[in-house]
Amino acid sequence: MSANRYNPAEIEPKWQQIWEEERLYQSSVNPEQPKWYALTMLPYPSGDLHTGHWYAYTPSDAAARFRRMNGYNVFFPIGFDAFGLPAENAAIKHGAHPARWTFANIERMRGQLRRMGAMWAWEQEAVSCDPEYYKWSQWFFRKFYDAGLAYREYAPVDFCPTCNTTLAREQVWGDDRHCERCGTPVIKKDLEQWKFRITRYADELLDGLAQIEWPERVKTMQTHWIGRSAGAEVLFRTESGDVLEIFTTRPDTLWGATFMVVAPEHPLVASITSAAQQAAVAAYQEQAARMDEIQRGAADKEKSGVFTGGYAINPVNGERIPIWIADYVMMGYGTGAIMAVPAHDARDFAFASRYGLEIRRVITGPDGARGPLEAAYDAKEEGELIQSGPFDGTPVRGAVERVIEWLEANELGRGAVNYRLRDWLISRQRMWGAPIPILYCPSCGVLPVPYAELPVLLPDDAEFKPTGESPLRSHASFRNATCPECGGPAERETDTMDTFMCSSWYQYAYLSPYWKRGEPLRAEDHPWDTAAGAYWLPVDQYTGGIEHATMHLLYTRFFTKALRDLGVVDFDEPMLRLFNQGMILGPDGEKMSKSRGNVINPDDVVGRYGADTVRGYLMFIGPWDQGGPWDPQAIEGVHRFLQRVWTVVVEDPQLRQPQLDAAHRPDPAQERALERKLHQTILKVTDDLQHFRFNTAIAALMELNNALYKVRESAVANSTAWNQTLRNLLLMMAPIFPHIADELWHRQGNTSSVHLQRWPDGDPDKAREEQITVVVQIGGKVRDKLQVAPGTAAAELERAALLLPNVDKYLNGRSPQKVIVVPDKLVNLLL
RNA sequence: GCCGACGUGGCGGAAUUGGCAGACGCGAUAGACUUAGGAUCUAUUACCGCUAGGUGUGGAGGUUCGAGUCCUCUCGUCGGCACCA
């Protein structure tokens, strides 16, 4: 009897095994077939799969399966982003090598991932901490180095005191500038660090957004992050004759500059400062430097600054204006110096108000106002320039461009563009990452490790101590090397690469994992199988969380553009389409966390309901990009649905008694109704799945099954429509509920997998209703309804409406002044 | 402070171009079947009202024959940026 009950614990492992044995999901290059590279952000092997993984992966699997049934050759790989700090922390705690911890976790997670029943191409799995993987990460570094895209710089950098490493700017989050990983506020340090010249691609990273189908949210975040602003660089001079260059987006307000502000760290401060102001300036500089360590940019803090005692000459009008230092001017942006135009800049206005500096209006108000200002007026559209020498009377709209031309003609400045984006800092003072392949030779200087000597391997005997320092620094045989130039002793770089480096190219690694395994590398190698790349690349559909908007998703775009310029790829963007799923929350609507005690363990729920139910429930909660709370009761609904599908199929009257009494002929109208419902469902589900609307697709499947359920005891169950509906229901369930679909598919007598079938075609003619309801309103209120054939003419609808008894009652002898008829929708009679 | 998204039953959420608000599911209520039911099946379930009917998509206005959907203002929640000149 048990064989006839829905028992996911029995059928799910069975089908997973069959699929794997039959290599059902391994796809290979086939030029005859359109390809679809479906990619989902790879997991970090933290040790346990959580509900968030299920929420990210099972819908993306359903989407990939749907594509496959629609005739695409789908490549859907998986791997592990396996470098990172937790492994190192575990090593310190337990004394085991990070590799052991990592590979044990990977092994465990492979099993958990398999239980999802996803169509991953496991044979092409890639693990980023495998030397055969990171040798290519190092090869890319070397390529970037040779191309001038990787460089070393001594500069102030963000440092996380908990992770004991520097971070890229993208990895510092929030108003308290905390570490993206551990939440600790970062501090500033001056250090020698390796960076990638992502800023070289700033404009292209902006422009490229136009050619990819990514969520606007992500595009906006990247646009803001890159922060392109156009303006001018203008050459001021100090009284002592030094050039003091400023950047401004409003060169049209140059005549309104009443003072200048330079960053406290500006190199000219010392020479500008007068003897009398020296003490005050030094004190302010010291205070600013200290603030840096704590929090310089506390947003609503009142502006402060100190007069240097020095003056500059405004090149456009020869005026002598005071130079101040203030911490609201940053050394890291523009030139670290600004002209202050308090009349037309809110920050300068606040500063000038506090210190009693002149506020000179140089743009009239929209109404022509020329009087004193109560607040900064920064409009660019209305008004004209005043007190601006040759530009008096110039409309402010377009004035920026005209002033730039004038500055260039007079050699006082030039048009310039600044970006908020900074170069990508990739050095990490941690052991568990890909070593940066660089050597330092006392006589030959900084040298890249020769290609043939890659990879620079991580030692397997490193000592892990809770000192906070990378074990590579104290590992003599790692650190001591031979100079490839002079053969003398050299020292190895002990910093490793940011793990975002490894994940910037993993979509390529999957094509031919561990390419050229064991072979020495050469500069002219290609880092993956070019035949596979030519067919599969770029990625057609990428899915993952939005938290990577300005990290991974920016880095991988940069990486691809850099590879294109190196001749490695021939396209501009790595991922053509992106979808960001939302976040699954605990039953209390809060983020799942151990401390809150609201964690749902996927292993438990899979054990109770099976993977298909969990998959379906996660997709049923709501729109995938919205996320939402896990409701431990609502999952029952999806489970019941599967039970009912099971019952309909397994207890199919035709399976029990194929020849029903000839007297029990199905009612043709009922049969047509079922067929209609089927085609409506196919059209709906097809459209929904194309757009990741799993929740409404499942609702439609439930409706279809309810329709079947309602007539299963009737003679309709002995009709072609019934058979067709049952068959197509299973086909449509296959992407979301892969196990039960295949099981029932076989129980229906089919021999090849449901996952090898073509997606059904919905027929709009068969889906069309025979009768539709047209609402009859009087004065906008629904008073009656008409049942008519679709497409009934407006005149006919109006005539029929006027004959309705309710209409007669409400009109009460009056005749409508106006009649609005929308065919197939409504008749509105206005009095 | 700036930018963006979102506010719909007790709950998660549905609603082409403006055209029957509340699909589907959870929960709830009643009944059936049962030794039992936290299984299953059937019915009901936005709110007020005995009915007729009225009221309802965060709030206030507006456009329209007609607004969850469009416009203006406003409140709330979430996310991004944070003196970027």
PDB file of C-alpha atoms (C1' of nucleotides) in Angstrom, chain A residues 169 229 248-249 301 303 330 333 347 420 621 623 640 644 702-703 706 785 810 820 825-826 828, chain B residues 3 12-14 19-20 23-27 40-41 53-55 65 80-85:
ATOM      1  CA  ARG A 169      36.242  50.677  -0.371  1.00  0.00           C
ATOM      2  CA  SER A 229      30.864  64.217 -12.202  1.00  0.00           C
ATOM      3  CA  THR A 248      34.568  72.234  -9.463  1.00  0.00           C
ATOM      4  CA  THR A 249      31.366  71.134 -11.144  1.00  0.00           C
ATOM      5  CA  LYS A 301      28.424  67.432  12.435  1.00  0.00           C
ATOM      6  CA  LYS A 303      31.489  72.315   9.780  1.00  0.00           C
ATOM      7  CA  MET A 330      38.772  65.404   1.392  1.00  0.00           C
ATOM      8  CA  TYR A 333      38.713  63.422  -4.126  1.00  0.00           C
ATOM      9  CA  ARG A 347      28.309  73.370   2.423  1.00  0.00           C
ATOM     10  CA  ARG A 420      33.874  58.684  -6.806  1.00  0.00           C
ATOM     11  CA  ILE A 621       5.627  32.835  -0.771  1.00  0.00           C
ATOM     12  CA  PRO A 623       7.491  37.532  -5.835  1.00  0.00           C
ATOM     13  CA  ARG A 640      -1.365  19.366   0.280  1.00  0.00           C
ATOM     14  CA  ARG A 644      -3.710  16.113  -4.296  1.00  0.00           C
ATOM     15  CA  MET A 702      -3.152  24.687  -8.111  1.00  0.00           C
ATOM     16  CA  GLU A 703      -6.223  25.992  -9.889  1.00  0.00           C
ATOM     17  CA  ASN A 706      -8.471  21.861  -8.360  1.00  0.00           C
ATOM     18  CA  LYS A 785     -24.258  41.613 -15.114  1.00  0.00           C
ATOM     19  CA  TYR A 810     -32.542  51.783 -11.100  1.00  0.00           C
ATOM     20  CA  ILE A 820     -19.978  54.119 -22.042  1.00  0.00           C
ATOM     21  CA  LYS A 825     -15.694  44.611 -19.937  1.00  0.00           C
ATOM     22  CA  LEU A 826     -18.626  46.829 -19.012  1.00  0.00           C
ATOM     23  CA  ASN A 828     -21.784  52.232 -17.828  1.00  0.00           C
TER      24      ASN A 828
ATOM     25  C1'   C B   3      18.351  59.032  -4.160  1.00  0.00           C
ATOM     26  C1'   G B  12       1.625  35.487   2.755  1.00  0.00           C
ATOM     27  C1'   G B  13       0.048  37.604  -1.398  1.00  0.00           C
ATOM     28  C1'   A B  14      -3.371  38.233  -6.706  1.00  0.00           C
ATOM     29  C1'   G B  19     -12.755  48.701 -16.249  1.00  0.00           C
ATOM     30  C1'   C B  20     -16.477  43.074 -11.139  1.00  0.00           C
ATOM     31  C1'   A B  23      -6.925  34.900  -7.553  1.00  0.00           C
ATOM     32  C1'   C B  24      -4.017  31.037  -5.046  1.00  0.00           C
ATOM     33  C1'   G B  25      -2.581  29.523  -0.266  1.00  0.00           C
ATOM     34  C1'   C B  26      -2.528  29.861   5.238  1.00  0.00           C
ATOM     35  C1'   G B  27      -5.685  30.606   9.246  1.00  0.00           C
ATOM     36  C1'   U B  40      -9.358  13.795   4.338  1.00  0.00           C
ATOM     37  C1'   C B  41     -13.801  15.799   1.992  1.00  0.00           C
ATOM     38  C1'   G B  53     -27.840  48.546   0.390  1.00  0.00           C
ATOM     39  C1'   G B  54     -23.459  50.991   1.945  1.00  0.00           C
ATOM     40  C1'   U B  55     -18.031  51.260   2.870  1.00  0.00           C
ATOM     41  C1'   C B  65     -18.063  58.005 -16.802  1.00  0.00           C
ATOM     42  C1'   G B  80      21.560  52.663  -1.111  1.00  0.00           C
ATOM     43  C1'   C B  81      24.795  57.046  -0.542  1.00  0.00           C
ATOM     44  C1'   A B  82      26.786  60.026   3.250  1.00  0.00           C
ATOM     45  C1'   C B  83      30.352  66.695   3.571  1.00  0.00           C
ATOM     46  C1'   C B  84      32.462  63.734  -3.552  1.00  0.00           C
ATOM     47  C1'   A B  85      33.222  70.133  -4.364  1.00  0.00           C
TER      48        A B  85
END
